[in-house]
Amino acid sequence: MTGPDPVGLYRTVRLIRRFEERAIALVDAGEIVGGIHPYLGQEGVAAGVCAALRPADLVTGTHRGHGHVLAKGADPARMLAELCGRVTGLNRGRGGSMHAADFGVGVLGANAIVGAAGAILTGAVWARRRRGDDVVGATFFGDGAVNEGMLLEAFNLAALWRVPVLFVCENNGYATTMPVEGAVAGTIAGRAAAFGMPATAVDGQDPEKVREVTAAAVARMRAGGGPELVEARTYRFDAHHTFEHRVRLDYRPPEEVAAARLRDPVLIQGARLPAEARAAVDAEVEATLAAAVDFALAGPAPDSATALDHLYASGLTARTGGG
Amino acid sequence: MPRLSYRRALTRALADEMTRDESVFLLGEDIRVAAAGVTTGLLKKFGPERVLDTPLSEQAFTSFATGAALAGARPVIEFQIPSLLFLVFEQIVNHAHKFPLMTGGQCAVPVTYLVPGSGSRTGWAGQHSDHPYSLFAHVGVTTVVPATPADAYGLLVSAIRCDDPVVVFAPAGALDVRDDVTDLAPVPLGRGIVRRPGADVTVVAVGHLVHDALAVADELAGQVSVEVFDPRTLYPFDWDGLLDSVSRTGRLVVVDDSNRSCGIAGEIIATVVERVALAAPPRRVTRPDGAVLPFAPALDRAVQPGRDQLTAAIQLTCKDG
């Protein structure tokens, strides 16, 4: 579905919201080790962008990547199992929160190195199109990434070779604790302009607006246009990482957070549905996630003897580390 | 018998693989005009769609290749300067190498990183003269350093066909080697070869240093019977082949164009002494710790492993024990 689908969009933002809340509870319960980077508040971006893509289109996500993976269509149960480090997870428990990938639905991985995925996705889309596949890509990154040289190199390469990649900047105002105004000289859209790429700013809290902007950009790209940039202005409702739930970092005024929370993408999209339709989706999401938690926790932990399985696609085996 | 240069062997390998497999393509800086003399004629033969000149954006085009590989292509990147590998270490190690494991086996990243003219080219000074193959062996990326034209052909072919990332170092000191080559064939990754049989000491020589080791072995003939072992692939290393040699000779000297600390020579010696009781302490001839190649030719040569040092190391090792 790439046309308007208010119910579908609501289902996605609601799913991501409740998935993240469940995941935080599992962090607190010790079932997810290492913590997560919650996507709470930014759901409208992943949902809106992916609603304008086709199943065959390709996506890369970030360390704050659960929303991207879910919105592109990964199974929440296998996603949650991955977060819990189980063999039943998307990555067989080898990737975890920051590397969740599902090549089957076009997710070439969340990527934990800021700004690194843009060039990877550009190469993947280029190679698929060279083979004759009619695909486009969307690569998500935060405002912190716009100061990474390799991302700017990727802008140049994609624009130069007219690879249809949508560069989606999720500007949530902070790179960890660094405010945008302390880190970004010039503007985010100005970086796109420097490479001759169209750039559109959109209210990232409104899933439908994100979908519209993305659909228009994707239509231009499919018609032979080059890459584009979308700057989705959004806000992270929760911590940079769940460790902040234990260690309080003082970098956002509480009133700023409170004001931002009033523009909640789940409520904004939910308000577009009749109450009974919304309730039906909510019930469906709860059932999906209850089953997902059961599935995740029932999955076996990997056998330590398999720790280096999949290290080499060629079948090469590494020497072990023991004496 | 046709004489084949090392450089032309690389060209033949690229052309043969591009002919055999449509998914193989080349990218790099100035490769359409073949500035490094390796991609000569390939633009004409295969067209601009498969021979891509890139902007000077090493990090982006290295990861572009990773992405293309994830989507089923087999990219070969030519790096004009060996020290550029430091710039793209992140892209190779943190992404290309890690993707198969991190995704739980959902993908393969068959990219070949070809470095023609690795090591010193004499007079290219501090930022163009590195030989960082030990770094790639350390992180576990398949790493080959062919010494001869036949191996340059055969190892490059195998690298392109490999489903994992492979770095191919073509040392500057070997690029002009010519050999009589009758039969061009793939050379398996991870298999070394005894270049010269001997009884008294095994000399492991890497890349262009194989030729120095063979020359020294000739000079010492009559005094010491030197076996020269060319590992060809540094990672995965042919431990069985080397242990077989050292078990016979009982002595080991390694000559390696890495900096001394954590260079491959240290790993070779450590692995051998874990497994074989040697008749004498092993020795290694390497670049010094922390070497930066100075510009002046005499200084450039002074920090590279030389034949005199190798001769001395062999003689000392054979005197001991």
XYZ file of C-alpha atoms in Angstrom:
644
model
C 0.000 0.000 0.000
C 1.498 3.297 -1.032
C -1.683 5.406 -1.110
C -3.398 6.880 1.947
C -4.213 4.191 4.497
C -4.987 5.826 7.840
C -5.683 2.547 9.555
C -2.487 0.958 8.293
C -0.429 3.961 9.358
C -2.023 3.956 12.778
C -1.382 0.245 13.133
C 2.322 0.782 12.402
C 2.863 3.684 14.792
C 0.890 1.943 17.488
C 2.835 -1.282 16.946
C 6.169 0.510 17.224
C 5.024 2.442 20.299
C 3.850 -0.626 22.160
C 6.801 -2.701 20.938
C 9.197 -0.155 22.430
C 7.297 -0.024 25.693
C 7.380 -3.798 25.891
C 11.075 -3.798 25.029
C 11.865 -1.279 27.789
C 10.018 -3.501 30.252
C 12.134 -6.428 29.071
C 15.281 -4.330 29.565
C 14.132 -3.569 33.106
C 13.415 -7.259 33.668
C 16.904 -8.210 32.528
C 15.648 -10.153 29.508
C 17.237 -7.690 27.060
C 20.870 -7.073 27.964
C 22.837 -4.042 26.820
C 19.766 -1.845 26.699
C 18.125 -0.218 23.699
C 17.839 3.168 22.021
C 14.077 3.756 22.261
C 12.305 5.075 19.183
C 9.445 6.513 21.246
C 8.167 9.737 19.741
C 9.680 9.171 16.318
C 7.286 6.431 15.164
C 5.668 8.639 12.555
C 8.877 8.886 10.550
C 9.519 5.169 10.032
C 5.819 4.484 9.562
C 5.270 7.302 7.083
C 8.351 6.592 5.007
C 7.853 2.833 4.805
C 4.171 3.245 3.946
C 5.322 4.916 0.735
C 7.679 2.077 -0.205
C 7.044 -1.244 -1.870
C 8.004 -4.582 -0.336
C 10.955 -4.948 -2.737
C 12.385 -1.536 -1.862
C 15.431 -1.433 0.389
C 15.947 0.248 3.738
C 18.761 0.751 6.220
C 18.203 1.844 9.784
C 20.167 3.221 12.684
C 21.114 2.305 16.231
C 17.652 3.672 17.081
C 16.323 1.251 14.529
C 13.447 -0.851 15.839
C 10.877 1.360 14.160
C 12.528 1.117 10.748
C 12.698 -2.668 10.855
C 9.114 -3.073 12.051
C 7.682 -0.478 9.664
C 9.290 -2.229 6.689
C 7.444 -5.381 7.653
C 9.650 -7.536 9.849
C 7.915 -9.954 12.180
C 7.691 -8.316 15.646
C 8.054 -11.687 17.344
C 11.340 -12.491 15.621
C 12.467 -8.903 16.175
C 11.805 -9.159 19.884
C 13.502 -12.558 20.006
C 16.536 -10.891 18.441
C 16.564 -8.244 21.150
C 16.463 -11.030 23.709
C 19.416 -12.760 22.027
C 17.588 -15.916 21.017
C 18.278 -18.207 18.077
C 14.728 -17.558 16.934
C 15.591 -13.883 16.398
C 15.856 -12.211 13.006
C 19.652 -12.450 13.195
C 19.709 -15.695 15.188
C 20.737 -13.693 18.225
C 23.923 -12.425 16.567
C 22.918 -8.819 15.998
C 20.720 -7.562 18.791
C 18.991 -4.220 18.939
C 21.544 -2.221 16.966
C 22.024 -4.635 14.064
C 18.570 -6.088 13.506
C 18.208 -7.000 9.838
C 15.659 -8.773 7.717
C 16.839 -9.103 4.156
C 13.594 -10.889 3.332
C 11.633 -7.654 3.724
C 14.363 -5.402 2.341
C 15.920 -4.288 5.622
C 19.671 -4.415 5.041
C 20.263 -3.840 8.693
C 20.144 -1.315 11.403
C 23.654 0.092 11.497
C 25.308 1.268 14.681
C 27.983 3.458 13.105
C 26.439 6.871 12.634
C 26.319 7.930 8.992
C 27.715 4.663 7.674
C 24.686 3.118 6.024
C 23.983 5.714 3.343
C 26.764 4.557 1.048
C 25.900 0.905 1.651
C 22.298 1.456 0.639
C 23.359 3.511 -2.384
C 25.480 0.604 -3.604
C 22.727 -1.915 -2.964
C 20.080 0.077 -4.849
C 22.511 0.730 -7.704
C 23.330 -2.975 -8.013
C 19.686 -4.057 -7.927
C 18.718 -1.529 -10.587
C 21.680 -2.540 -12.714
C 20.157 -6.026 -12.700
C 16.892 -4.549 -13.908
C 14.966 -4.515 -10.626
C 12.712 -1.492 -10.195
C 13.662 -0.654 -6.630
C 14.377 2.483 -4.666
C 15.863 2.818 -1.199
C 15.405 4.828 1.973
C 18.224 5.262 4.451
C 17.442 6.641 7.880
C 19.926 8.657 9.905
C 19.823 11.206 12.690
C 20.818 14.841 12.860
C 24.168 13.737 14.289
C 25.013 11.945 11.058
C 24.926 15.069 8.912
C 28.370 15.935 10.233
C 29.865 12.580 9.238
C 32.053 12.842 6.159
C 31.142 9.424 4.823
C 27.460 10.366 4.682
C 28.273 13.519 2.746
C 30.393 11.405 0.401
C 27.372 9.164 -0.055
C 25.210 12.195 -0.913
C 27.705 13.057 -3.613
C 27.960 9.544 -5.018
C 24.195 8.996 -5.101
C 23.579 12.395 -6.704
C 26.421 11.970 -9.186
C 25.239 8.553 -10.324
C 21.542 9.398 -9.880
C 20.830 6.470 -7.604
C 17.246 6.677 -6.299
C 17.921 6.779 -2.588
C 15.833 8.783 -0.184
C 18.061 10.160 2.542
C 15.782 10.451 5.556
C 17.162 12.659 8.292
C 15.329 12.141 11.552
C 16.126 15.422 13.201
C 15.167 14.792 16.811
C 17.122 17.779 18.011
C 19.939 15.945 19.733
C 22.893 13.764 18.824
C 22.953 11.855 22.107
C 23.133 15.005 24.285
C 24.498 17.464 21.720
C 21.825 19.880 20.482
C 21.624 20.426 16.739
C 22.493 24.084 17.083
C 25.720 23.111 18.839
C 26.752 20.729 16.094
C 25.395 21.719 12.698
C 26.886 24.649 10.838
C 24.567 25.735 8.060
C 21.440 23.653 7.660
C 20.574 20.046 7.002
C 18.649 20.909 3.841
C 21.583 23.056 2.768
C 23.795 19.981 2.705
C 21.427 18.401 0.168
C 21.362 21.585 -1.895
C 25.141 21.524 -2.102
C 24.892 18.255 -4.036
C 21.974 19.365 -6.183
C 19.549 17.143 -4.270
C 15.993 18.290 -3.621
C 15.260 18.521 0.095
C 11.909 18.635 1.822
C 11.282 19.376 5.467
C 8.297 17.679 7.041
C 6.625 17.464 10.414
C 7.861 14.081 11.547
C 5.190 13.869 14.216
C 2.513 13.535 11.556
C 2.743 10.078 9.967
C 0.428 11.006 7.105
C 2.463 14.061 6.162
C 5.647 11.994 6.194
C 3.949 9.447 3.948
C 2.802 12.121 1.509
C 6.205 13.741 1.247
C 7.896 10.384 0.829
C 5.400 9.197 -1.767
C 6.022 12.306 -3.840
C 9.794 11.926 -3.594
C 9.642 8.223 -4.392
C 7.432 8.916 -7.429
C 10.031 11.376 -8.737
C 12.815 8.889 -8.070
C 10.991 6.048 -9.819
C 10.435 8.341 -12.789
C 14.177 8.681 -13.164
C 14.958 11.453 -10.736
C 18.017 11.250 -8.578
C 18.227 10.978 -4.801
C 16.381 13.289 -2.474
C 16.546 14.263 1.163
C 13.702 14.474 3.616
C 14.279 16.182 6.917
C 11.678 14.891 9.328
C 11.525 17.134 12.376
C 10.753 14.948 15.293
C 11.486 14.465 18.962
C 12.674 11.578 21.048
C 10.288 11.227 23.964
C 12.524 8.964 25.984
C 16.238 8.548 26.656
C 19.030 8.383 24.124
C 19.590 4.913 25.542
C 17.942 3.068 28.404
C 21.040 3.561 30.549
C 19.665 7.075 31.050
C 16.820 5.513 33.023
C 19.435 4.819 35.709
C 21.871 7.681 35.150
C 20.152 10.994 34.809
C 21.760 13.277 32.229
C 20.722 16.869 32.276
C 20.590 18.183 28.719
C 16.910 18.744 27.852
C 14.714 21.104 29.867
C 11.773 19.103 31.287
C 9.347 21.663 29.893
C 10.776 21.105 26.413
C 10.185 17.370 26.715
C 6.696 17.914 28.094
C 5.784 20.282 25.275
C 7.118 17.912 22.644
C 5.127 15.033 24.065
C 1.938 16.929 23.295
C 2.600 16.284 19.624
C 2.431 12.530 19.801
C 2.399 10.737 16.419
C 0.319 7.895 17.799
C -2.342 10.305 19.052
C -2.180 12.427 15.904
C -2.745 9.455 13.638
C -5.185 7.828 16.046
C -7.398 10.904 15.993
C -7.998 10.256 12.286
C -9.744 6.977 13.028
C -13.196 6.366 14.441
C -12.901 5.252 18.067
C -14.001 1.700 17.351
C -11.515 1.285 14.501
C -8.758 2.568 16.771
C -9.806 0.214 19.544
C -9.763 -2.698 17.127
C -6.235 -1.874 16.018
C -5.116 -1.435 19.616
C -6.496 -4.840 20.534
C -4.846 -6.412 17.505
C -1.488 -4.841 18.383
C -1.748 -5.990 21.997
C -2.456 -9.533 20.872
C 0.435 -9.437 18.405
C 2.841 -8.199 21.042
C 1.653 -10.567 23.747
C 2.364 -13.403 21.350
C 5.673 -11.777 20.391
C 6.838 -11.627 24.006
C 5.869 -15.262 24.524
C 7.670 -16.246 21.349
C 10.776 -14.247 22.249
C 11.092 -15.601 25.765
C 10.401 -19.164 24.668
C 13.197 -19.105 22.110
C 16.357 -20.989 22.998
C 19.548 -19.082 23.720
C 22.294 -19.859 21.224
C 24.779 -22.610 22.015
C 28.135 -21.009 22.878
C 29.845 -23.521 20.614
C 28.228 -21.677 17.697
C 29.544 -18.224 18.695
C 31.447 -17.743 15.442
C 28.920 -19.327 13.118
C 28.258 -17.113 10.075
C 31.562 -15.247 10.498
C 32.520 -16.265 6.984
C 30.054 -16.767 4.174
C 32.705 -18.762 2.329
C 32.687 -21.444 5.014
C 36.137 -20.553 6.323
C 36.548 -21.517 9.972
C 38.485 -19.313 12.343
C 41.035 -20.649 14.804
C 39.694 -20.726 18.335
C 41.159 -18.499 21.003
C 42.031 -21.052 23.678
C 45.520 -22.228 24.635
C 56.848 -19.924 -23.708
C 54.961 -16.636 -23.106
C 56.520 -14.205 -20.654
C 53.861 -12.711 -18.417
C 54.361 -9.719 -16.160
C 52.804 -9.617 -12.722
C 50.864 -6.489 -13.661
C 49.477 -8.076 -16.830
C 48.551 -11.199 -14.869
C 46.292 -9.008 -12.725
C 44.740 -7.529 -15.872
C 44.121 -11.015 -17.256
C 42.491 -12.144 -14.016
C 40.121 -9.149 -14.034
C 39.247 -9.632 -17.701
C 38.687 -13.362 -17.328
C 36.435 -12.995 -14.300
C 34.466 -10.141 -15.868
C 33.931 -12.306 -18.925
C 32.966 -15.341 -16.876
C 30.655 -13.568 -14.430
C 28.392 -10.627 -15.292
C 28.104 -9.663 -11.628
C 31.788 -8.675 -11.457
C 32.485 -4.978 -11.901
C 35.385 -2.652 -11.147
C 35.488 0.650 -9.383
C 38.257 2.935 -8.285
C 40.138 6.093 -9.044
C 41.441 6.668 -12.586
C 40.861 3.062 -13.554
C 39.292 3.885 -16.930
C 42.619 5.237 -18.132
C 44.418 2.555 -16.119
C 46.616 4.978 -14.206
C 48.003 2.091 -12.166
C 48.557 0.017 -15.297
C 46.309 -2.806 -14.133
C 42.929 -2.087 -15.715
C 44.427 -1.502 -19.149
C 41.953 -2.199 -21.954
C 39.078 -3.133 -19.662
C 36.990 -0.010 -20.316
C 37.028 -0.742 -24.030
C 36.200 -4.375 -23.517
C 33.531 -4.095 -20.829
C 32.226 -0.536 -21.057
C 31.683 2.230 -18.519
C 28.897 0.359 -16.714
C 31.402 -2.199 -15.449
C 34.477 -0.020 -15.119
C 33.502 2.851 -12.840
C 35.756 5.795 -12.220
C 34.901 7.119 -8.783
C 35.282 10.527 -7.238
C 37.912 10.779 -4.506
C 35.504 9.409 -1.915
C 37.207 6.286 -0.666
C 34.911 5.752 2.284
C 31.747 6.089 0.228
C 32.855 3.947 -2.688
C 34.169 1.240 -0.373
C 30.797 1.002 1.337
C 29.028 1.397 -2.006
C 30.793 -1.832 -2.955
C 29.612 -3.453 0.276
C 26.048 -2.535 -0.596
C 26.407 -3.756 -4.169
C 27.748 -7.049 -2.816
C 24.800 -7.348 -0.429
C 22.603 -7.001 -3.520
C 24.365 -9.802 -5.381
C 27.189 -8.084 -7.267
C 30.901 -8.908 -7.024
C 32.734 -5.596 -6.931
C 36.485 -5.258 -7.270
C 37.880 -1.990 -5.908
C 41.280 -0.796 -7.010
C 43.062 1.384 -4.464
C 45.685 3.599 -5.994
C 47.676 4.003 -2.804
C 48.170 1.370 -0.087
C 47.815 3.901 2.713
C 44.229 4.583 1.610
C 43.397 1.323 3.347
C 43.758 3.173 6.644
C 41.049 5.555 5.483
C 38.645 2.730 4.649
C 39.569 0.346 7.454
C 36.256 1.247 9.084
C 34.245 0.438 5.988
C 35.983 -2.894 5.440
C 36.278 -4.096 9.027
C 33.219 -2.645 10.703
C 30.790 -3.303 7.878
C 31.918 -5.600 5.060
C 33.606 -8.066 7.397
C 31.008 -7.979 10.157
C 27.782 -8.139 8.178
C 27.567 -11.925 7.705
C 27.926 -12.672 11.413
C 25.907 -9.717 12.674
C 22.993 -10.618 10.427
C 23.100 -14.247 11.477
C 24.134 -15.431 8.038
C 21.557 -13.492 6.013
C 24.125 -12.149 3.592
C 27.542 -12.416 1.987
C 29.904 -9.581 1.101
C 32.045 -10.739 -1.814
C 34.187 -7.645 -2.381
C 37.795 -7.713 -3.579
C 40.088 -4.869 -2.525
C 43.002 -4.781 -4.955
C 46.067 -2.765 -4.000
C 48.549 -2.639 -6.866
C 51.864 -1.206 -5.735
C 51.662 -1.896 -2.006
C 54.662 -1.198 0.201
C 57.474 1.101 -0.840
C 57.589 2.418 -4.395
C 60.829 4.242 -3.521
C 60.540 7.978 -3.184
C 56.844 8.113 -2.418
C 57.551 8.831 1.240
C 55.530 8.577 4.414
C 51.928 8.512 3.224
C 52.214 6.344 0.108
C 54.525 3.525 1.194
C 52.702 1.408 3.743
C 52.170 -2.320 3.639
C 49.300 -2.912 6.051
C 48.514 -6.559 5.295
C 49.059 -7.625 8.927
C 46.197 -5.359 10.005
C 43.774 -7.265 7.812
C 45.083 -10.629 8.982
C 44.602 -9.381 12.531
C 40.945 -8.523 12.026
C 40.346 -11.723 10.113
C 39.772 -10.448 6.597
C 41.112 -12.823 3.985
C 44.445 -11.368 2.903
C 46.639 -12.464 0.010
C 50.054 -11.209 -1.074
C 51.041 -12.903 -4.327
C 54.736 -12.994 -5.188
C 54.665 -14.233 -8.790
C 52.664 -13.514 -11.952
C 51.009 -16.937 -11.863
C 49.943 -16.405 -8.266
C 48.866 -12.837 -8.977
C 46.500 -14.244 -11.570
C 45.376 -17.256 -9.588
C 44.877 -15.547 -6.259
C 43.035 -12.587 -7.742
C 40.677 -14.974 -9.524
C 40.062 -16.868 -6.279
C 39.579 -13.611 -4.382
C 36.877 -12.474 -6.804
C 35.124 -15.835 -6.575
C 35.292 -15.896 -2.764
C 32.056 -15.130 -0.930
C 33.900 -13.078 1.687
C 35.815 -9.794 1.439
C 39.399 -10.358 0.307
C 42.282 -7.867 0.250
C 44.812 -8.497 -2.509
C 48.156 -6.794 -1.929
C 50.252 -6.626 -5.091
C 53.598 -5.393 -3.763
C 55.358 -2.664 -5.701
C 58.476 -4.787 -5.416
C 56.816 -7.608 -7.378
C 54.792 -5.698 -10.004
C 57.531 -5.848 -12.610
C 58.387 -9.498 -12.099
C 58.027 -11.481 -15.311
C 57.800 -15.245 -15.562
C 57.326 -17.931 -18.090
C 53.744 -18.927 -17.475
C 52.257 -21.850 -19.325
C 49.112 -22.390 -17.423
C 46.948 -19.713 -15.807
C 44.680 -21.200 -13.186
C 42.983 -20.242 -9.940
C 45.203 -20.605 -6.885
C 43.322 -21.712 -3.781
C 43.136 -19.227 -0.927
C 44.870 -20.361 2.237
C 47.484 -22.562 0.645
C 51.211 -21.789 0.732
C 53.915 -23.233 -1.430
C 57.527 -24.304 -0.976
C 59.390 -22.185 -3.535
C 62.726 -23.798 -2.938
C 63.282 -26.996 -1.017
C 65.973 -27.064 1.653
C 67.009 -29.037 4.698
C 68.508 -26.709 7.303
C 66.132 -23.792 7.817
C 62.688 -22.670 6.706
C 62.513 -19.065 5.570
C 58.977 -17.713 5.379
C 58.913 -14.771 2.981
C 55.908 -12.575 2.230
C 55.138 -11.118 -1.195
C 58.021 -9.478 -3.052
C 60.361 -10.662 -0.303
C 60.009 -14.175 -1.695
C 62.358 -13.082 -4.477
C 64.854 -11.709 -1.965
C 64.665 -14.922 0.029
C 65.300 -17.002 -3.091
C 68.324 -14.857 -3.962
C 69.727 -15.167 -0.451
C 69.129 -18.913 -0.507
C 71.150 -19.098 -3.731
C 73.972 -17.058 -2.218
C 74.091 -19.288 0.847
C 73.924 -22.540 -1.101
C 76.883 -24.663 -0.075
C 76.843 -23.237 3.449
C 73.205 -23.602 4.407
C 70.365 -25.437 2.697
C 67.475 -22.955 2.840
C 63.849 -23.890 2.253
C 61.753 -20.928 1.121
C 58.077 -21.065 2.062
C 55.731 -18.568 0.417
C 52.456 -18.479 2.360
C 50.706 -16.560 -0.473
C 47.651 -16.100 1.749
C 48.324 -14.544 5.158
C 44.817 -15.059 6.439
C 43.744 -17.822 6.554
C 47.340 -19.022 6.874
C 48.480 -22.416 5.645
C 49.671 -23.622 9.044
C 49.777 -27.257 7.944
C 52.049 -26.439 5.033
C 54.388 -24.374 7.178
C 54.466 -26.851 10.059
C 55.310 -29.591 7.625
C 58.303 -27.579 6.416
C 59.515 -26.509 9.864
C 59.098 -30.015 11.238
C 61.653 -31.118 8.663
C 64.141 -28.233 8.976
C 63.791 -27.505 12.699
C 64.694 -23.838 12.179
C 62.642 -20.792 11.265
C 63.323 -17.300 9.955
C 60.551 -14.965 8.784
C 61.020 -11.981 6.518
C 58.015 -9.665 6.500
C 57.490 -6.070 5.303
C 55.301 -5.221 8.315
C 56.209 -3.066 11.260
C 57.655 -5.334 13.909
C 55.049 -5.137 16.696
C 52.011 -7.271 15.907
C 53.244 -7.940 12.387
C 52.462 -11.248 10.722
C 56.028 -12.470 11.439
C 55.233 -12.447 15.144
C 52.122 -14.540 14.565
C 53.986 -17.000 12.355
C 56.703 -17.504 14.943
C 54.241 -17.783 17.823
C 52.163 -20.403 16.049
C 55.165 -22.464 15.042
C 56.708 -22.504 18.512
C 53.365 -23.506 19.996
C 53.470 -26.602 17.851
C 57.088 -27.499 17.055
C 60.195 -27.784 19.248
C 62.749 -25.862 17.215
C 66.467 -26.570 17.244
C 67.255 -22.875 17.610
C 65.387 -19.689 18.521
C 63.444 -18.377 15.525
C 64.233 -14.962 14.069
C 62.369 -12.351 12.094
C 63.412 -9.573 9.749
C 60.830 -6.790 9.515
C 60.350 -3.072 9.295
C 61.205 -1.430 12.637
C 58.555 -0.718 15.231
C 56.341 2.173 14.224
C 58.078 2.634 10.893
C 57.249 5.649 8.784
C 59.137 5.429 5.514
C 61.373 8.472 5.162
C 61.663 10.058 1.724
C 65.383 9.890 0.871
C 66.038 6.613 -0.972
C 68.753 5.441 1.375
C 66.452 6.010 4.351
C 63.500 4.356 2.604
C 65.623 1.257 2.029
C 67.021 1.376 5.545
C 63.667 0.650 7.161
C 62.631 -2.140 4.807
C 63.722 -5.702 5.410
C 66.851 -6.292 3.345
C 68.866 -9.200 2.024
C 71.810 -8.507 4.327
C 69.586 -8.649 7.384
C 68.000 -11.850 6.129
C 71.382 -13.429 5.450
C 72.545 -12.538 8.941
C 69.363 -13.886 10.520
C 69.690 -17.196 8.672
C 73.343 -17.558 9.635
C 72.674 -16.790 13.287
C 69.736 -19.170 13.445
C 71.784 -21.944 11.894
C 74.708 -21.326 14.248
C 72.510 -21.604 17.327
C 71.250 -24.819 18.818
